[in-house]
CSV table of C-alpha atoms and ligand atoms in Angstrom, one decimal:
chain,number,residue,atom,x,y,z
A,1,MET,CA,34.7,39.7,37.8
A,2,ARG,CA,34.1,41.8,34.8
A,3,ALA,CA,34.1,40.7,31.2
A,4,THR,CA,33.0,41.7,27.7
A,5,LEU,CA,29.7,40.4,26.2
A,6,MET,CA,28.2,41.0,22.8
A,7,TYR,CA,24.4,41.2,22.7
A,8,GLY,CA,24.0,41.8,19.0
A,9,ALA,CA,25.5,43.9,16.2
A,10,GLY,CA,27.0,47.1,17.6
A,11,ASP,CA,26.0,46.1,21.1
A,12,VAL,CA,29.1,45.4,23.3
A,13,ARG,CA,28.9,45.7,27.1
A,14,VAL,CA,31.3,45.2,29.9
A,15,GLU,CA,29.4,43.4,32.7
A,16,THR,CA,29.9,41.5,35.9
A,17,VAL,CA,30.0,37.8,35.3
A,18,PRO,CA,30.7,34.7,37.6
A,19,ASP,CA,34.3,34.6,38.6
A,20,ALA,CA,36.6,32.3,36.6
A,21,ARG,CA,37.6,29.3,38.6
A,22,LEU,CA,39.3,25.9,38.2
A,23,ILE,CA,36.9,23.1,37.2
A,24,GLU,CA,39.0,20.3,35.7
A,25,PRO,CA,42.4,19.1,37.1
A,26,THR,CA,44.0,20.1,33.8
A,27,ASP,CA,42.8,23.7,34.1
A,28,ALA,CA,44.8,26.9,34.9
A,29,LEU,CA,43.3,30.1,36.3
A,30,VAL,CA,44.8,33.1,34.6
A,31,THR,CA,44.4,36.8,35.5
A,32,ILE,CA,44.6,38.7,32.3
A,33,THR,CA,47.1,41.5,32.0
A,34,ARG,CA,46.8,42.3,28.2
A,35,SER,CA,44.1,41.5,25.7
A,36,CYS,CA,42.9,42.9,22.4
A,37,ILE,CA,40.1,43.1,19.9
A,38,CYS,CA,40.4,41.1,16.8
A,39,GLY,CA,39.4,41.9,13.2
A,40,SER,CA,37.3,38.7,13.4
A,41,ASP,CA,35.4,40.1,16.3
A,42,LEU,CA,34.1,42.8,13.9
A,43,TRP,CA,32.1,40.2,11.9
A,44,PRO,CA,29.6,39.6,14.7
A,45,TYR,CA,29.9,43.3,15.6
A,46,LYS,CA,28.5,44.0,12.1
A,47,ASN,CA,26.1,41.1,11.7
A,48,MET,CA,25.2,39.4,15.0
A,49,LYS,CA,21.4,38.9,15.6
A,50,PRO,CA,20.3,40.2,19.0
A,51,ASN,CA,20.4,37.7,21.8
A,52,ASP,CA,19.4,37.9,25.4
A,53,GLY,CA,22.2,36.0,27.0
A,54,GLY,CA,25.2,37.8,25.5
A,55,ARG,CA,28.2,36.1,24.0
A,56,ARG,CA,31.5,36.3,25.9
A,57,MET,CA,34.2,37.9,23.7
A,58,GLY,CA,37.9,37.8,23.3
A,59,HIS,CA,40.4,35.1,22.2
A,60,GLU,CA,43.8,36.8,22.5
A,61,PHE,CA,45.5,37.3,25.8
A,62,ILE,CA,48.5,37.4,28.1
A,63,GLY,CA,48.1,36.9,31.8
A,64,LEU,CA,49.5,35.7,35.1
A,65,VAL,CA,48.8,32.2,36.3
A,66,ASP,CA,46.9,32.4,39.6
A,67,ALA,CA,46.3,28.7,40.3
A,68,VAL,CA,46.6,25.4,38.5
A,69,GLY,CA,44.7,22.1,38.7
A,70,ARG,CA,46.5,19.0,40.2
A,71,ASP,CA,47.4,17.5,36.8
A,72,VAL,CA,49.0,20.6,35.3
A,73,ARG,CA,52.8,20.3,34.9
A,74,THR,CA,54.2,22.9,32.6
A,75,VAL,CA,52.9,26.2,34.1
A,76,LYS,CA,52.8,27.3,37.8
A,77,ARG,CA,51.4,30.1,39.9
A,78,GLY,CA,53.1,33.3,39.0
A,79,ASP,CA,54.1,32.5,35.4
A,80,LEU,CA,53.4,35.0,32.8
A,81,VAL,CA,51.8,33.2,29.9
A,82,VAL,CA,50.4,33.8,26.4
A,83,ALA,CA,47.4,31.8,25.1
A,84,PRO,CA,46.7,30.9,21.4
A,85,PHE,CA,43.3,31.8,20.1
A,86,MET,CA,42.1,28.2,20.6
A,87,TRP,CA,43.0,25.8,23.5
A,88,SER,CA,44.3,22.3,22.8
A,89,ASP,CA,45.6,19.3,24.8
A,90,GLY,CA,49.0,19.1,23.1
A,91,THR,CA,48.8,15.3,23.1
A,92,CYS,CA,46.3,14.1,20.5
A,93,VAL,CA,47.2,13.1,16.9
A,94,PHE,CA,46.5,16.6,15.5
A,95,CYS,CA,48.4,18.4,18.1
A,96,HIS,CA,51.4,16.1,17.4
A,97,GLU,CA,51.0,17.1,13.7
A,98,GLY,CA,51.2,20.8,14.7
A,99,LEU,CA,47.5,21.4,13.9
A,100,GLN,CA,46.2,22.3,17.3
A,101,THR,CA,43.2,24.1,15.8
A,102,SER,CA,41.9,20.6,15.1
A,103,CYS,CA,42.7,19.2,18.6
A,104,LEU,CA,40.3,16.3,19.4
A,105,HIS,CA,39.9,17.8,22.9
A,106,GLY,CA,40.3,21.5,22.2
A,107,GLY,CA,38.0,24.4,21.7
A,108,GLY,CA,37.5,28.1,21.5
A,109,TRP,CA,37.4,30.9,24.1
A,110,GLY,CA,34.0,32.2,25.1
A,111,SER,CA,32.3,28.9,24.4
A,112,PRO,CA,29.9,27.7,27.2
A,113,ASP,CA,31.8,27.2,30.5
A,114,VAL,CA,35.0,28.8,29.1
A,115,ASP,CA,35.7,32.5,29.6
A,116,GLY,CA,36.5,34.9,26.9
A,117,GLY,CA,39.8,36.8,26.7
A,118,GLN,CA,38.3,40.3,27.0
A,119,GLY,CA,37.8,40.2,30.7
A,120,GLU,CA,39.6,40.1,34.0
A,121,ALA,CA,40.3,36.4,34.2
A,122,VAL,CA,40.0,33.1,32.3
A,123,ARG,CA,39.7,29.4,33.1
A,124,VAL,CA,42.2,27.9,30.7
A,125,PRO,CA,41.3,24.2,29.8
A,126,GLN,CA,44.2,21.9,28.9
A,127,ALA,CA,46.7,24.3,30.4
A,128,ASP,CA,49.7,22.2,29.6
A,129,GLY,CA,48.9,22.0,25.9
A,130,THR,CA,47.6,25.5,25.6
A,131,LEU,CA,49.8,28.0,27.5
A,132,VAL,CA,53.3,29.1,26.7
A,133,VAL,CA,55.4,30.7,29.5
A,134,LEU,CA,57.0,34.1,28.6
A,135,PRO,CA,60.5,34.8,29.9
A,136,VAL,CA,59.7,38.5,30.6
A,137,GLY,CA,58.0,40.6,33.2
A,138,ARG,CA,54.3,41.6,33.0
A,139,ASP,CA,55.0,45.1,31.8
A,140,ASP,CA,57.9,44.4,29.5
A,141,ALA,CA,58.2,46.8,26.5
A,142,LEU,CA,57.8,43.8,24.2
A,143,MET,CA,54.2,43.1,25.5
A,144,PRO,CA,52.4,44.4,22.3
A,145,SER,CA,54.5,42.1,20.1
A,146,LEU,CA,54.2,39.2,22.4
A,147,LEU,CA,50.4,39.6,22.4
A,148,THR,CA,50.3,39.3,18.6
A,149,LEU,CA,51.6,35.7,19.1
A,150,SER,CA,48.1,34.9,20.3
A,151,ASP,CA,46.7,35.4,16.9
A,152,VAL,CA,47.5,38.0,14.3
A,153,MET,CA,51.3,37.3,13.9
A,154,GLY,CA,50.8,33.5,13.9
A,155,THR,CA,47.9,34.0,11.4
A,156,GLY,CA,50.0,36.1,9.1
A,157,HIS,CA,52.7,33.5,9.3
A,158,HIS,CA,50.2,30.8,8.5
A,159,ALA,CA,49.0,32.7,5.4
A,160,ALA,CA,52.7,33.0,4.3
A,161,LEU,CA,53.4,29.3,4.8
A,162,CYS,CA,50.2,28.2,3.0
A,163,ALA,CA,51.1,30.5,0.2
A,164,LYS,CA,54.5,28.8,0.0
A,165,VAL,CA,56.5,32.1,0.5
A,166,GLY,CA,60.2,31.5,0.1
A,167,PRO,CA,63.4,33.2,-1.0
A,168,GLY,CA,63.3,34.8,-4.4
A,169,ARG,CA,59.5,34.6,-4.7
A,170,THR,CA,57.1,37.5,-5.1
A,171,ALA,CA,54.4,37.7,-2.5
A,172,ALA,CA,51.2,39.7,-2.5
A,173,VAL,CA,49.1,40.4,0.6
A,174,VAL,CA,45.4,41.1,0.1
A,175,GLY,CA,44.2,43.2,3.1
A,176,ASP,CA,45.8,45.9,5.2
A,177,GLY,CA,44.3,44.9,8.6
A,178,ALA,CA,46.5,43.7,11.4
A,179,VAL,CA,46.7,40.2,9.9
A,180,GLY,CA,47.7,41.5,6.5
A,181,LEU,CA,50.3,43.7,8.1
A,182,CYS,CA,51.7,40.7,10.0
A,183,GLY,CA,51.5,38.8,6.7
A,184,VAL,CA,53.9,41.4,5.3
A,185,ILE,CA,56.3,40.7,8.2
A,186,ALA,CA,56.0,37.0,7.7
A,187,ALA,CA,56.6,37.1,4.0
A,188,ARG,CA,59.8,39.1,4.4
A,189,ARG,CA,60.9,36.9,7.3
A,190,LEU,CA,60.5,33.8,5.0
A,191,GLY,CA,62.6,35.4,2.3
A,192,ALA,CA,60.2,37.0,-0.2
A,193,GLU,CA,62.0,39.3,-2.5
A,194,ARG,CA,59.1,41.5,-3.3
A,195,VAL,CA,56.0,42.0,-1.1
A,196,ILE,CA,53.0,43.8,-2.8
A,197,LEU,CA,50.4,45.0,-0.3
A,198,LEU,CA,46.9,45.6,-1.6
A,199,GLY,CA,45.4,48.2,0.8
A,200,ARG,CA,44.0,51.7,0.8
A,201,HIS,CA,44.5,53.2,4.2
A,202,PRO,CA,47.5,55.7,4.4
A,203,ASP,CA,48.4,54.8,8.0
A,204,ARG,CA,48.4,51.1,7.3
A,205,ILE,CA,50.3,51.5,4.1
A,206,ALA,CA,53.0,53.5,5.9
A,207,LEU,CA,53.3,50.7,8.5
A,208,ALA,CA,53.4,48.0,5.8
A,209,ARG,CA,56.3,49.8,4.1
A,210,GLU,CA,58.2,49.8,7.4
A,211,PHE,CA,57.4,46.1,7.7
A,212,GLY,CA,59.0,45.5,4.3
A,213,ALA,CA,56.3,45.9,1.7
A,214,THR,CA,58.0,46.9,-1.6
A,215,ASP,CA,55.0,47.9,-3.6
A,216,ILE,CA,51.5,49.2,-2.8
A,217,VAL,CA,48.4,48.7,-4.8
A,218,SER,CA,45.4,50.8,-3.7
A,219,GLU,CA,43.1,50.0,-6.6
A,220,ARG,CA,40.2,47.6,-6.2
A,221,GLY,CA,38.7,44.8,-8.1
A,222,GLU,CA,39.8,44.4,-11.7
A,223,ASP,CA,42.0,47.5,-11.5
A,224,ALA,CA,43.9,46.0,-8.6
A,225,VAL,CA,44.4,42.8,-10.6
A,226,GLU,CA,45.6,44.7,-13.6
A,227,ARG,CA,48.1,46.7,-11.5
A,228,VAL,CA,49.6,43.6,-9.8
A,229,LEU,CA,50.0,42.0,-13.2
A,230,GLU,CA,51.8,45.1,-14.4
A,231,LEU,CA,54.1,44.9,-11.4
A,232,THR,CA,54.9,41.2,-12.1
A,233,GLY,CA,55.6,41.3,-15.8
A,234,GLY,CA,52.1,40.1,-16.6
A,235,LEU,CA,52.6,36.8,-14.7
A,236,GLY,CA,51.1,37.4,-11.2
A,237,ALA,CA,52.6,36.7,-7.8
A,238,HIS,CA,53.9,33.3,-6.7
A,239,SER,CA,52.4,33.6,-3.2
A,240,VAL,CA,49.2,35.4,-2.3
A,241,LEU,CA,48.1,35.9,1.3
A,242,GLU,CA,44.3,36.4,1.5
A,243,CYS,CA,43.8,38.2,4.8
A,244,VAL,CA,40.2,39.5,4.5
A,245,GLY,CA,37.7,36.7,3.8
A,246,LEU,CA,35.2,38.4,1.5
A,247,GLU,CA,34.2,37.0,-1.9
A,248,GLN,CA,35.8,40.1,-3.7
A,249,SER,CA,39.1,39.8,-1.8
A,250,THR,CA,39.3,36.1,-2.5
A,251,LEU,CA,38.5,36.6,-6.2
A,252,THR,CA,41.3,39.2,-6.3
A,253,ALA,CA,43.7,36.9,-4.5
A,254,ILE,CA,43.1,34.1,-7.0
A,255,SER,CA,43.2,36.4,-10.0
A,256,ILE,CA,46.7,37.8,-9.1
A,257,THR,CA,48.3,34.4,-8.5
A,258,ARG,CA,50.8,33.3,-11.1
A,259,PRO,CA,50.1,29.9,-12.7
A,260,GLY,CA,51.4,27.2,-10.4
A,261,GLY,CA,51.3,29.6,-7.5
A,262,ALA,CA,49.6,29.4,-4.1
A,263,VAL,CA,46.9,31.3,-2.2
A,264,GLY,CA,47.2,31.1,1.6
A,265,ARG,CA,43.8,32.2,3.0
A,266,VAL,CA,43.3,33.1,6.6
A,267,GLY,CA,40.5,35.6,6.4
A,268,VAL,CA,37.4,33.8,7.8
A,269,PRO,CA,35.3,33.2,4.7
A,270,GLN,CA,32.1,35.2,4.7
A,271,ASP,CA,30.6,33.3,1.7
A,272,PRO,CA,29.9,29.6,1.3
A,273,SER,CA,32.0,29.1,-1.9
A,274,ILE,CA,35.4,30.0,-3.3
A,275,PRO,CA,35.2,32.1,-6.5
A,276,ALA,CA,37.1,31.7,-9.7
A,277,ALA,CA,37.0,27.9,-9.7
A,278,ARG,CA,37.8,27.6,-13.4
A,279,GLN,CA,40.7,30.1,-13.3
A,280,SER,CA,42.3,28.5,-10.3
A,281,PHE,CA,41.8,25.0,-12.0
A,282,PHE,CA,43.4,26.0,-15.3
A,283,ASN,CA,46.2,27.8,-13.6
A,284,ASN,CA,47.0,24.9,-11.3
A,285,THR,CA,46.6,27.3,-8.3
A,286,THR,CA,47.1,25.8,-4.9
A,287,ILE,CA,44.4,27.2,-2.5
A,288,ALA,CA,45.3,26.4,1.1
A,289,GLY,CA,44.8,27.8,4.5
A,290,GLY,CA,42.4,28.0,7.4
A,291,PRO,CA,42.6,28.9,11.1
A,292,ALA,CA,46.3,29.2,12.0
A,293,PRO,CA,47.6,26.7,14.5
A,294,VAL,CA,49.3,29.5,16.3
A,295,ARG,CA,50.2,27.3,19.3
A,296,ALA,CA,52.6,25.6,16.9
A,297,TYR,CA,54.0,28.8,15.7
A,298,ILE,CA,54.6,30.6,19.0
A,299,GLU,CA,57.8,28.6,19.5
A,300,SER,CA,59.3,29.6,16.2
A,301,LEU,CA,58.2,33.2,16.3
A,302,LEU,CA,58.9,33.9,20.0
A,303,PRO,CA,62.7,34.1,19.6
A,304,ASP,CA,62.4,36.7,16.8
A,305,VAL,CA,60.1,38.8,19.0
A,306,LEU,CA,62.4,38.6,22.0
A,307,GLU,CA,65.4,39.5,19.9
A,308,GLY,CA,63.5,42.4,18.3
A,309,LYS,CA,63.9,41.0,14.8
A,310,ILE,CA,60.2,41.5,14.2
A,311,GLN,CA,58.0,44.1,15.8
A,312,PRO,CA,54.4,43.0,15.0
A,313,GLY,CA,53.2,44.8,18.1
A,314,ARG,CA,53.3,48.0,16.1
A,315,VAL,CA,49.9,47.1,14.7
A,316,PHE,CA,48.4,48.2,18.0
A,317,ASP,CA,47.7,51.9,17.7
A,318,ARG,CA,45.4,52.4,20.6
A,319,VAL,CA,45.5,51.2,24.3
A,320,ILE,CA,42.3,51.1,26.4
A,321,ASP,CA,41.2,49.7,29.7
A,322,LEU,CA,38.3,47.3,30.1
A,323,ASP,CA,35.7,50.1,30.3
A,324,GLY,CA,36.9,51.3,27.0
A,325,VAL,CA,36.2,48.1,25.1
A,326,PRO,CA,32.8,49.1,23.6
A,327,ASP,CA,34.4,52.2,22.2
A,328,GLY,CA,37.4,50.1,21.1
A,329,TYR,CA,35.0,48.0,18.9
A,330,ARG,CA,33.5,51.1,17.4
A,331,ALA,CA,37.0,52.6,16.7
A,332,MET,CA,38.2,49.4,14.9
A,333,ASN,CA,34.9,49.0,13.0
A,334,ASP,CA,35.1,52.7,11.9
A,335,ARG,CA,38.7,52.1,10.7
A,336,GLU,CA,39.9,54.7,13.2
A,337,SER,CA,42.2,52.2,14.7
A,338,ILE,CA,44.1,49.3,13.2
A,339,LYS,CA,44.1,47.2,16.4
A,340,VAL,CA,43.2,48.0,20.0
A,341,MET,CA,45.1,46.7,23.0
A,342,ILE,CA,43.3,46.3,26.3
A,343,ALA,CA,45.7,46.8,29.3
A,344,LEU,CA,44.4,45.5,32.6
B,1,ZN,ZN1,45.1,17.9,20.7
């Protein structure tokens, strides 16, 4: 079968790899129908040291179950399924707490022996705990929005929950990538009265407004902080969603949080420490967040997608086939595309 490998910064190739196959009795074999490139894939695309073996890429996908191991109960051959960006058993103490990203028997796609999502097929470990059956056909018009349940919509939702978004509160979203845009959807969905987006790209700003952003701040650094304070009567936002992961964006997020407010951070941190320790201490700022347990959120978000109440799939502005993946990375890295979908 064919799959995507990264050999170093800027070096993405689609190559023939060993066919995915069942190994454990708890596995499912899934033929991928839709996949995508993630903003987090761009970090290694910018920084990865060259390696000879290549790293299997991709952690967001929808596909058809081809076969299941003898212990699998909840999915069967022919089911269309969505996978979260990490796999989990659904039975351990953390899965029961809804924190499947800390599953004691879970892991990530593309790790040794587990395929990546940007390829033709995947061995899915712990299929019962991991996969969610979708009640639609493989080419349903909702496919883009359903695919966001793998990661970006669940991640935006996690940022909003960690930032304690609720009715009557003012939310601010730092970052206008796919996760930030889904964060706008999530903040409105949870009842935020105002949603301030911090972003600079006209196409993304336009989409954010359609998703419910009420104010846009395109300044950067201290100017951005000043502008948000102006918009909030000098107080700051109750709930701030940090959807980038850089030191500067985290500093901005903490600096625009109202005393007693919360920062929900879902951008993978690119620095070892969190800035503004004194400011967040003296403001009693809650700083929460981490990898989103999207497996837990699929069940609450899926009905809204099926009913058309939210349309997170609009973050996809380009569709490619597997051969187009290297150029898809380039397009996202060059900010030519917000998010690229791979149709197989
Ligand atoms: Zn578990």
